[in-house]
Coordinates of C-alpha atoms and ligand atoms in Angstrom, one line a residue:
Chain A
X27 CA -48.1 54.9 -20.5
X28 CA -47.8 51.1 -20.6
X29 CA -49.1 49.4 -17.4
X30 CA -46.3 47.9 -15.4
X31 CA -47.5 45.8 -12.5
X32 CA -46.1 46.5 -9.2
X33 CA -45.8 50.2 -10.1
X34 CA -49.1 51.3 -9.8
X35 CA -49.7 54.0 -6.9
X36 CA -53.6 52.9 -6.5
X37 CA -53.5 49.3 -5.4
X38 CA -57.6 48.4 -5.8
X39 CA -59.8 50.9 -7.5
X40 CA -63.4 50.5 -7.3
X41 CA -65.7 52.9 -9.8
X42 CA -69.8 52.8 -9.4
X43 CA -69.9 49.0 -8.9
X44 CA -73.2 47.0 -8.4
X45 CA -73.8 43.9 -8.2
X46 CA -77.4 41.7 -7.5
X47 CA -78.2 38.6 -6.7
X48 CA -81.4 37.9 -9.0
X49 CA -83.6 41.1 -8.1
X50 CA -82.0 41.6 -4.3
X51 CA -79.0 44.2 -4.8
X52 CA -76.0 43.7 -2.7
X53 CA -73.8 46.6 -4.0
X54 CA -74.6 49.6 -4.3
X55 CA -72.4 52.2 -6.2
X56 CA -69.5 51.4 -4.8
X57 CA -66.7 53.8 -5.0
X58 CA -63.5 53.1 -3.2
X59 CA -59.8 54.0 -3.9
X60 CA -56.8 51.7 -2.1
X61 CA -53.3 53.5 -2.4
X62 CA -50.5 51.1 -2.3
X63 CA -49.3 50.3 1.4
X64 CA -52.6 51.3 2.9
X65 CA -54.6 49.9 5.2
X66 CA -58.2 49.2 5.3
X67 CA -60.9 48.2 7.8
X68 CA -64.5 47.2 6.8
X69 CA -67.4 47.1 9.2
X70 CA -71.0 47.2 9.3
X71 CA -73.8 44.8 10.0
X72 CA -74.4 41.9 8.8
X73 CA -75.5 41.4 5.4
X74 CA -74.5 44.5 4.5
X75 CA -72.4 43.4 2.1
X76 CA -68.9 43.3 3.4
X77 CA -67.3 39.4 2.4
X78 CA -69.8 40.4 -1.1
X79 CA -67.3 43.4 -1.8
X80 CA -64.0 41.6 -0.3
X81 CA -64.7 39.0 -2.9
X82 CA -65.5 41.0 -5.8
X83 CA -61.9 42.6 -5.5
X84 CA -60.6 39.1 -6.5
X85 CA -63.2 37.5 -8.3
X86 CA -64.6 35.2 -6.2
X87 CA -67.9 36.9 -6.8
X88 CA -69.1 38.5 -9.9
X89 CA -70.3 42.1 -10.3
X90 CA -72.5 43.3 -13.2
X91 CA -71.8 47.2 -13.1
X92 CA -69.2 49.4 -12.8
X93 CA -65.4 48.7 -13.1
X94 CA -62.7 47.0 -10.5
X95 CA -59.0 47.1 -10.8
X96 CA -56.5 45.6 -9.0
X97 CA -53.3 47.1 -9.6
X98 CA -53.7 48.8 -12.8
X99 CA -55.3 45.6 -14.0
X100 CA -59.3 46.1 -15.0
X101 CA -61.0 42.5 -13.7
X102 CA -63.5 41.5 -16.3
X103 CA -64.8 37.7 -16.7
X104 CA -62.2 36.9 -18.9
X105 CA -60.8 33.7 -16.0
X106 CA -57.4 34.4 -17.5
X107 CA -57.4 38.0 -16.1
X108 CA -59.3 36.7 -12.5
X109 CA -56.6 33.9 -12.4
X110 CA -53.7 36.4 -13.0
X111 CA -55.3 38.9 -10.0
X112 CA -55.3 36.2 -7.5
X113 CA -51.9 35.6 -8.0
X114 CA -51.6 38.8 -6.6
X115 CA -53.7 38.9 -4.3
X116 CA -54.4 36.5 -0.6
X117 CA -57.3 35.8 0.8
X118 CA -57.7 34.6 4.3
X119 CA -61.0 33.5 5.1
X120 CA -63.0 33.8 8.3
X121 CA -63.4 29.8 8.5
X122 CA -59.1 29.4 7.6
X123 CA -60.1 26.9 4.4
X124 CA -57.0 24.8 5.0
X125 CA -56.7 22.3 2.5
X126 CA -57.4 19.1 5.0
X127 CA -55.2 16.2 2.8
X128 CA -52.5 17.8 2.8
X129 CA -49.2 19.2 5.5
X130 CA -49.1 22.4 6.8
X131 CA -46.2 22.7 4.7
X132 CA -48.1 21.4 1.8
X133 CA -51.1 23.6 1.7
X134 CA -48.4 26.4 1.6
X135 CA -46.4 24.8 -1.0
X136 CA -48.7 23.4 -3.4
X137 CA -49.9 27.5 -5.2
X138 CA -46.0 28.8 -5.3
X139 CA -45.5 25.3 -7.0
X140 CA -47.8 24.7 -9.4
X141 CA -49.0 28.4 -10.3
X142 CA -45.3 30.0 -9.9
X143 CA -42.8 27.8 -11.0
X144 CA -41.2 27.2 -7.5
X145 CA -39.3 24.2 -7.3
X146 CA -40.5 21.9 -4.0
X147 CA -37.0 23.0 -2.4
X148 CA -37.7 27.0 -2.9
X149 CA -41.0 26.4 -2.3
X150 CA -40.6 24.9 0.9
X151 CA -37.6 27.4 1.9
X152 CA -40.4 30.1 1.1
X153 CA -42.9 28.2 3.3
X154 CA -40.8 27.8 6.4
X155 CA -39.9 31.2 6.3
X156 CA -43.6 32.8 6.8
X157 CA -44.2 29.8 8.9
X158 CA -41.8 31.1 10.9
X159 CA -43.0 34.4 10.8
X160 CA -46.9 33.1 12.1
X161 CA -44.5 31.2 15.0
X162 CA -45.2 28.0 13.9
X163 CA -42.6 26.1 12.0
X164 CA -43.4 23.0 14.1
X165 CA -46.2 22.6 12.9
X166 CA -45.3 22.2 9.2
X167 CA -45.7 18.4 9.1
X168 CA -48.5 18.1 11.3
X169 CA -52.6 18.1 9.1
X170 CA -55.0 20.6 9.3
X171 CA -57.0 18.4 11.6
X172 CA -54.5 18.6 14.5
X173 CA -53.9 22.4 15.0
X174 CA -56.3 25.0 17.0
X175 CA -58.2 27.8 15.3
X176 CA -55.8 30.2 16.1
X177 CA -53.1 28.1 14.8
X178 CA -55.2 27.1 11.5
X179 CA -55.7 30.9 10.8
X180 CA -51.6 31.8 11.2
X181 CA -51.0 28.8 8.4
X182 CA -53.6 30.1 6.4
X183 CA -52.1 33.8 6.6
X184 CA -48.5 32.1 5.8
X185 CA -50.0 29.9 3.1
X186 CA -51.6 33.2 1.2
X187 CA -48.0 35.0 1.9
X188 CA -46.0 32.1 0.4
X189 CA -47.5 34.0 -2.9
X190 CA -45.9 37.1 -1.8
X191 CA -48.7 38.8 -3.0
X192 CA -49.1 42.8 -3.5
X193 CA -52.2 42.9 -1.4
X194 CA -54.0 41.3 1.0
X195 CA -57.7 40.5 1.9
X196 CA -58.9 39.6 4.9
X197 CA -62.5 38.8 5.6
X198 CA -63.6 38.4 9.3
X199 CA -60.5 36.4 10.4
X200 CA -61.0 36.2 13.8
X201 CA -64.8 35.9 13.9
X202 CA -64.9 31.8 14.3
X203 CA -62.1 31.7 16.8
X204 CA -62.0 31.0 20.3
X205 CA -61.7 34.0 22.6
X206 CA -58.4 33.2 24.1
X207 CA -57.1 32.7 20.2
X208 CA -58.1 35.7 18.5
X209 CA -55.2 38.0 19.8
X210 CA -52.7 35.5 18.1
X211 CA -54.0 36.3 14.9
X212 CA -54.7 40.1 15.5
X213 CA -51.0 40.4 16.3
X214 CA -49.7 38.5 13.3
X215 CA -51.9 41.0 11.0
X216 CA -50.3 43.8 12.9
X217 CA -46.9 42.4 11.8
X218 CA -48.2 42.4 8.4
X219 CA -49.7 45.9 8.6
X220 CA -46.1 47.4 9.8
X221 CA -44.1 45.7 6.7
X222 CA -46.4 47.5 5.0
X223 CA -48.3 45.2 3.3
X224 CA -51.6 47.1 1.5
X225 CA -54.6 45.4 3.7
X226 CA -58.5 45.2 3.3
X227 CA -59.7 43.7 6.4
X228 CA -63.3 43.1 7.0
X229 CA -63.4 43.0 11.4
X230 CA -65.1 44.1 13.8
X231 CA -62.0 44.1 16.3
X232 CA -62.0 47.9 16.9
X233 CA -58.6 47.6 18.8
X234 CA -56.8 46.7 16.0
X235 CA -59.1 49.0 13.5
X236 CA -57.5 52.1 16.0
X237 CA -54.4 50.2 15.8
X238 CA -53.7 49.8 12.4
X239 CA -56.2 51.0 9.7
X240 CA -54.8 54.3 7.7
X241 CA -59.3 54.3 7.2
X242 CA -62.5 52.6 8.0
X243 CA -65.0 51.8 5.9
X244 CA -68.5 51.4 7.2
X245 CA -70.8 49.7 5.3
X246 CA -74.6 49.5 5.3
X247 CA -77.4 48.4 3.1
X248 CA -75.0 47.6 0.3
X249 CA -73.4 51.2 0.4
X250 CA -70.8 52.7 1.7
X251 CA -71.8 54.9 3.9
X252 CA -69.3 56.3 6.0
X253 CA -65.5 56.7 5.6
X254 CA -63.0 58.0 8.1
X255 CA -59.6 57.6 10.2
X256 CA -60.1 55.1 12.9
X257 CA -59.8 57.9 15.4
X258 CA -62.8 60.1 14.1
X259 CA -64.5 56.8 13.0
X260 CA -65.2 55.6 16.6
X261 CA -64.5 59.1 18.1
X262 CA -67.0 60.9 16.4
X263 CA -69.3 59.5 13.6
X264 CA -70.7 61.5 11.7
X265 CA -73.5 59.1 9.7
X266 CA -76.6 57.9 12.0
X267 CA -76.1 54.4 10.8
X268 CA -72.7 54.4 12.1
X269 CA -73.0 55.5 15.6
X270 CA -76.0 53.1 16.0
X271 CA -74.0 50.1 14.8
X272 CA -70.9 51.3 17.0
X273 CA -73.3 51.6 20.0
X274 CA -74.9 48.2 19.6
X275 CA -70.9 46.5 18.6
X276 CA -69.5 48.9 22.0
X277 CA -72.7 47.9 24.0
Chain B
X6 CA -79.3 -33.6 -28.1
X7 CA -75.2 -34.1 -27.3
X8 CA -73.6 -35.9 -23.9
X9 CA -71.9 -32.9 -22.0
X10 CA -70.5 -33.9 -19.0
X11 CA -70.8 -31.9 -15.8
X12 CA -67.4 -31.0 -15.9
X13 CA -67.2 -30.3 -19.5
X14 CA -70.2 -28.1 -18.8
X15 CA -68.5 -26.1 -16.3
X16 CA -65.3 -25.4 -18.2
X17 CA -67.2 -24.2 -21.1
X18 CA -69.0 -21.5 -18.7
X19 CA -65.7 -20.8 -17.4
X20 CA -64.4 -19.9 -20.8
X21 CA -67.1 -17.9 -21.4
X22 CA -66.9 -16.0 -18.4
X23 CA -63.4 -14.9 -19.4
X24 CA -65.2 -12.7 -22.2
X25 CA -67.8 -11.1 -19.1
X26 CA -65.2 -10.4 -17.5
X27 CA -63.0 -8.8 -20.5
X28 CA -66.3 -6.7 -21.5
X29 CA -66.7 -5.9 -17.8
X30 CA -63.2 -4.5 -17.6
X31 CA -63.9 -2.4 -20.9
X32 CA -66.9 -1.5 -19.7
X33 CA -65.2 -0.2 -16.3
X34 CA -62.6 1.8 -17.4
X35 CA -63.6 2.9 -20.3
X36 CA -66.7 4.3 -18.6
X37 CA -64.3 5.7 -15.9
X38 CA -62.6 7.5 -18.5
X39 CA -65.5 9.0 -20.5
X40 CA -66.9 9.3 -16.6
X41 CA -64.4 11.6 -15.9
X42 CA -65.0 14.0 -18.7
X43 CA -68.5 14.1 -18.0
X44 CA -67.8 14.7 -14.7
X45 CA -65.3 17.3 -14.5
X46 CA -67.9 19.2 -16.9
X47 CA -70.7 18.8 -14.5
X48 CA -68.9 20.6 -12.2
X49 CA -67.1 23.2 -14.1
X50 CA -69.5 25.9 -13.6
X51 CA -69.6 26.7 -17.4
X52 CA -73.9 26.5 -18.0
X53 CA -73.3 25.0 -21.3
X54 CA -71.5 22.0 -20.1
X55 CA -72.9 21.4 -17.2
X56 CA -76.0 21.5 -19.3
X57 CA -74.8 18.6 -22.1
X58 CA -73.6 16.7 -18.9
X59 CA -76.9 16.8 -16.9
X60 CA -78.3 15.9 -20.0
X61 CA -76.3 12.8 -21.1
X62 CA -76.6 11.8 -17.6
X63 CA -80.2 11.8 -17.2
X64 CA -80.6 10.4 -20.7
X65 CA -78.5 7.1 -20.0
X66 CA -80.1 6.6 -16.7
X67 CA -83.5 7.3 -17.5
X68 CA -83.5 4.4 -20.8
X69 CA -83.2 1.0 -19.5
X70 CA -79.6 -1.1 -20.0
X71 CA -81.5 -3.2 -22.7
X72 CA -82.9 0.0 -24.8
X73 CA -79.2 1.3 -24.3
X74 CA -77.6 -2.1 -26.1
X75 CA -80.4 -2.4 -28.6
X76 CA -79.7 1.8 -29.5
X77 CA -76.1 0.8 -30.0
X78 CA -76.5 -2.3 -31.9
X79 CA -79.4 -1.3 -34.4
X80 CA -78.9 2.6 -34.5
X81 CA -75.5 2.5 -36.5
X82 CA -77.4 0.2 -38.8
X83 CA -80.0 2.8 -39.8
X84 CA -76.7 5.0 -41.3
X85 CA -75.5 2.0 -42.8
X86 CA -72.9 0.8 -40.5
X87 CA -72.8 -2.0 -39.9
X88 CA -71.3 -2.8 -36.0
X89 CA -70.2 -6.1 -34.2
X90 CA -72.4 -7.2 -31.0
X91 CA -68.8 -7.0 -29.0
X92 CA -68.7 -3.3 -30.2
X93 CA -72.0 -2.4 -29.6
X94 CA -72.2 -4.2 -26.4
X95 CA -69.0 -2.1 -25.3
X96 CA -69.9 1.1 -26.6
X97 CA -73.6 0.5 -24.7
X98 CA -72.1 -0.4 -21.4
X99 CA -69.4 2.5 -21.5
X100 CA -72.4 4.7 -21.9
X101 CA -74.0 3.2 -18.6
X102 CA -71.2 3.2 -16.6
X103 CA -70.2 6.5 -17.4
X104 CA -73.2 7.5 -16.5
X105 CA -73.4 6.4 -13.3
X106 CA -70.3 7.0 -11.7
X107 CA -70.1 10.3 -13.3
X108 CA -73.7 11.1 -11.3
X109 CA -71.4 9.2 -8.1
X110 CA -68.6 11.4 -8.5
X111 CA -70.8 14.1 -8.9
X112 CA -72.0 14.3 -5.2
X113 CA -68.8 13.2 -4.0
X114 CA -67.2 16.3 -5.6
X115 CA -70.4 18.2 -4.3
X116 CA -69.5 17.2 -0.4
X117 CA -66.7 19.1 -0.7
X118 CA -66.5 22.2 1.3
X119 CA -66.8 25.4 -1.3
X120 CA -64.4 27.0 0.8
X121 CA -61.8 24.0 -0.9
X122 CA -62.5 25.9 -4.2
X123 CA -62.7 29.0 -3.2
X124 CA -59.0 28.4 -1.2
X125 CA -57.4 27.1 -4.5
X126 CA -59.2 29.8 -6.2
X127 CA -58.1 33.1 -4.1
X128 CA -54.4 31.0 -4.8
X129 CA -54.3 31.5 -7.9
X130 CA -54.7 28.1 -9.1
X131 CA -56.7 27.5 -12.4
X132 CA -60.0 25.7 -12.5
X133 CA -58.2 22.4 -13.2
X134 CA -55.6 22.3 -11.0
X135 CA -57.6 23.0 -8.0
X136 CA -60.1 19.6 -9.1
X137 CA -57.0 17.7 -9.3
X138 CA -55.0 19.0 -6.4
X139 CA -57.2 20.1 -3.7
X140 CA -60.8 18.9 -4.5
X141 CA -60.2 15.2 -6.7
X142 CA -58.0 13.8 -3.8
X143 CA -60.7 14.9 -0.9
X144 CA -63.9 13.5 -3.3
X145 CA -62.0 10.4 -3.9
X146 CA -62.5 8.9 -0.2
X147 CA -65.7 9.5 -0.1
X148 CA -66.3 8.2 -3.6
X149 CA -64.3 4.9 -3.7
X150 CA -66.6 2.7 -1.9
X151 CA -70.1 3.9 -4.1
X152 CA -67.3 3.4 -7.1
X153 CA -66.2 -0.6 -6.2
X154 CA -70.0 -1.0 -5.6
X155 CA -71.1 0.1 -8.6
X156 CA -68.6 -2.2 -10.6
X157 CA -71.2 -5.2 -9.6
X158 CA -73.8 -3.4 -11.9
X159 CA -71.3 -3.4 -14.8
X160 CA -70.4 -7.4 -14.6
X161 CA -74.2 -7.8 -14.3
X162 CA -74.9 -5.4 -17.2
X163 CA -72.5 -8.2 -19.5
X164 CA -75.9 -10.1 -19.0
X165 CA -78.0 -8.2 -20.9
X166 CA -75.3 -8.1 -23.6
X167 CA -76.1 -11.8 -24.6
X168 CA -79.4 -10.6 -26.6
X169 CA -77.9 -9.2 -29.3
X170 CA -75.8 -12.0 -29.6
X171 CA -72.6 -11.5 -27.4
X172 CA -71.2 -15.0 -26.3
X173 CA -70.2 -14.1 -22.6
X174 CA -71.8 -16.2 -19.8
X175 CA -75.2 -16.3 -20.1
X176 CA -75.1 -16.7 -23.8
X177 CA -72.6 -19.5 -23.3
X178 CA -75.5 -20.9 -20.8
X179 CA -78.3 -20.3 -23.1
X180 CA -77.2 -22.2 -25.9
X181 CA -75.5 -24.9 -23.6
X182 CA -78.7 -25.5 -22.2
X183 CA -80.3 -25.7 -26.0
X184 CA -78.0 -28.3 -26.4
X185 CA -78.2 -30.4 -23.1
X186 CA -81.8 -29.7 -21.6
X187 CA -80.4 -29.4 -18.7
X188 CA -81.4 -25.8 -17.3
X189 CA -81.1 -26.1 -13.7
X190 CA -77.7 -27.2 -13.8
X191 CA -76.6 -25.2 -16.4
X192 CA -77.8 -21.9 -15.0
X193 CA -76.7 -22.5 -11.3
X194 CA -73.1 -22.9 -12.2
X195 CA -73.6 -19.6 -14.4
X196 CA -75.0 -18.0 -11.5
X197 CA -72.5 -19.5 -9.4
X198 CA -69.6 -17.6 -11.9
X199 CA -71.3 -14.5 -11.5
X200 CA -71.5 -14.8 -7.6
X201 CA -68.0 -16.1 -7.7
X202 CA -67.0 -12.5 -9.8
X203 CA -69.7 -10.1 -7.6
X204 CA -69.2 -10.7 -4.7
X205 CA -65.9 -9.9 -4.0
X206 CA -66.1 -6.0 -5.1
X207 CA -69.6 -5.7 -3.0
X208 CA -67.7 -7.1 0.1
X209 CA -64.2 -5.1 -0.9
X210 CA -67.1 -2.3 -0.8
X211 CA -68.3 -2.5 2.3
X212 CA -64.6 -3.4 3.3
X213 CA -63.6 0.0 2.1
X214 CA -66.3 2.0 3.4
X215 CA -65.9 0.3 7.1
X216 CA -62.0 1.7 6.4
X217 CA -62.6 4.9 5.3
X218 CA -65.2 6.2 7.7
X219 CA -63.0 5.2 10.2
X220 CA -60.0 6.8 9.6
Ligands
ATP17 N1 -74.8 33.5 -3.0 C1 -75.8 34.4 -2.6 N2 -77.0 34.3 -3.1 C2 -78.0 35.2 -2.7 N3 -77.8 36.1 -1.8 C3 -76.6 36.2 -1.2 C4 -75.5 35.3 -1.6 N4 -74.4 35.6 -0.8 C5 -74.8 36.6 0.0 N5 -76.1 37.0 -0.2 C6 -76.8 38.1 0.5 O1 -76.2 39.3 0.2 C7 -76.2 40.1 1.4 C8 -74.8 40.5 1.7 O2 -74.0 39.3 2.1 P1 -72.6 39.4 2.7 O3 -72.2 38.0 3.0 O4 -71.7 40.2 1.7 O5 -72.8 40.3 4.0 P2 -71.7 40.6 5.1 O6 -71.7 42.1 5.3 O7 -70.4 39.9 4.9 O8 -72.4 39.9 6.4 P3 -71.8 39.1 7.6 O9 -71.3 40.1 8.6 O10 -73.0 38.3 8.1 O11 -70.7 38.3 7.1 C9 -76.9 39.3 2.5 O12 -78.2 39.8 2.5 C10 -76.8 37.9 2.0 O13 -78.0 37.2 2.4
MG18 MG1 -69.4 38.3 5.7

């Protein structure tokens, strides 16, 4: 059957991928299937190789074995094929990455623009609407430089929507922020999560893990060691690296 | 030996410095042009390129400007080519230029946040269009003062050109003073030209880098 995008029922397939950098081995056989709509949560410690497998799934980073696809589509080095998957696919990064020259309304202009066609009118129609959505259209004039953490991380959520894409990576988006401004962005992803939006979040917020994640993913070592529903995740885990890595992260 | 007087003297430099400053300007943009290229290869993350890059750059920098005019003006001759000073004295300081502001571009580019690339990246931009619209515009304030600077080596680079026979402004005062015996003179007013020509990009240097680091 030819591949249509958008139709595909398995939104990020991951088969026996490994990746090293020089003789240190980051990935180990990592097997993971995404079905459209559904929502993951990544934890383990650090190192373990969490942001490494977030940013395989678009590219970012390079694996050597094994096979990824994103939709249907098989990412290989071909940049044509990697360029084509981040189209459809956001990244919101712990540190935001805002682009610092450029308006709020800009950085979340400037991609539907010049990589979809948009004129600056759609594209700016587009952008107020998901600024809207992150509660800050008042903002959209303002730089980079002149809005909080929290408020940094809701325009780079918005600007990565603004692509409308298919699914969405997230990797350790509240980790940087102050306290007080973490909830902000917890409950925009939770407004994300109910539209349905097909989510891989690397957090450690267990609140919004229980709250939202169809499955957890707990990483160690490089591998994937333990994979459950939320409930029987923190409930009742079955792997020894899990429960000591909830009790250190629980206290 | 011929009667030149003072002022006759002078205007004859100042004609001459017309051509240091038409070969500086050549020299400029020309190297900013072929400067780009090499820069935007350094950079591109493809091993191949950024190897020939590294390698031109490191090449150009590591021969001294004279070597670099005298390779330009007597290489084509070994092939048979015979080549003008004025275009060998071009091609030579094109070289040099592009050499060094692709190497000043280069660490500009570099202090640029990788999370800039990686943001246009995960966007879905292409290679190119996240140098020119998220990471060129960023590198350029922190590159334009080092740039302006580096514009003072160029005019004094014309110097060098006057050895293989370029008439610019120290030719012009080399041969005046074969005429007129009258070094001193001669070669304070040319240093006076090139003082008059350097030192406003060093101080619209500094100028620029007082603005910038302010803002
Ligand atoms: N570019 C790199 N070169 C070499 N080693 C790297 C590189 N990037 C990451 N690593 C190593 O790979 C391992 C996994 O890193 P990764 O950033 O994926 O971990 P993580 O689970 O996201 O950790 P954290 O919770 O600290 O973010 C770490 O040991 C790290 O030191
Ligand atoms: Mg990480």
């Amino acid at each position: 059957m030819p591949h249509v995008p958008g139709t595909q029922e398995t939104a990020v397939k991951l088969v026996g991928v490994n990746k090293w950098y020089g003789k240190f081995q980051v990935l180990r056989n990592l097997n993971l299937s995404v079905a459209r709509g559904e929502r993951i949560v990544v934890c383990g410690p650090s190192g373990s190789g969490k942001s490494t497998m977030i940013r395989c799934i678009n590219g970012l980073e390079e694996h050597q074995e094994g096979r990824i696809l994103v939709d249907g589509t098989e990412l290989t080095d071909d940049g044509k094929i990697g360029d084509a998957i981040r189209r459809e696919v956001g990244m919101v990064f712990q540190h935001f990455n805002l682009f610092p020259h450029l308006t709020i309304l800009e950085n979340c202009t400037l991609a539907p623009m010049k990589v979809r066609g948009l004129s600056k009118a759609e594209a700016e129609e587009v952008a107020m609407h998901y600024l809207t959505r992150v509660r800050i259209p008042d903002q959209a004039g303002k730089y980079p430089g002149a809005l909080s953490g929290g408020q940094q991380q809701r325009v780079a959520i918005a600007r990565a929507l603004c692509m409308k894409p298919k699914i969405m990576l997230f990797d350790e988006p509240t980790s940087a922020l102050d306290p007080e401004m973490v909830k902000e962005v917890l409950d925009t992803m939770v407004g994300l999560a109910g539209d349905g939006m097909t989510m891989l979040c690397v957090t450690h917020e267990m609140g919004f893990a229980r709250q939202v994640a169809d499955r957890v993913i707990f990483m160690d070592k490089g591998e994937i060691v333990e994979e459950a529903p939320p409930a029987e995740f923190f409930d009742n885990p079955k792997n020894e690296r899990s429960r000591q890595f909830l009790a250190q992260i629980l206290h | 030996m011929r009667q030149f007087t003072d002022w006759q003297i002078t205007t004859l430099l100042l004609d001459a410095a017309v051509w240091t400053v038409v070969l500086s300007l050549i020299a400029f943009v020309g190297g900013a042009l072929l400067g780009l290229v090499v820069t935007v290869m350094r950079v591109s993350g493809k091993k191949p390129l950024e190897r020939l890059s590294a390698g031109f750059i490191a090449a150009v920098q590591s021969i001294p400007l004279l070597m670099l005019i005298f390779l330009c003006f007597f290489g084509p001759a070994v092939v048979g080519v015979e080549i003008s000073p004025w275009v060998a004295a071009a091609t030579a300081l094109i070289l040099f230029a592009a050499a060094f502001l692709a190497e000043i571009w280069r660490s500009s580019i570099q202090a640029v946040p990788r999370g800039q690339w990686e943001a246009g990246k995960a966007l879905g931009l292409r290679f190119l269009q996240v140098f020119r619209d998220i990471v060129a515009p960023q590198a350029l304030r922190l590159a334009v003062p080092p740039t302006v600077g580096f514009s003072v080596q160029v005019v004094k680079g014309t110097a060098l050109t006057s050895i293989i026979g370029f008439v610019e402004l120290t030719k012009a005062g080399t041969m005046l003073n074969n005429v007129t015996f009258r070094p001193f003179f001669v070669f304070a007013v040319v240093a006076l030209v090139y003082f008059a020509l350097c030192y406003p990009l060093s101080y619209a240097s500094r100028l620029l880098e007082r603005r910038l680091a302010s803002r």
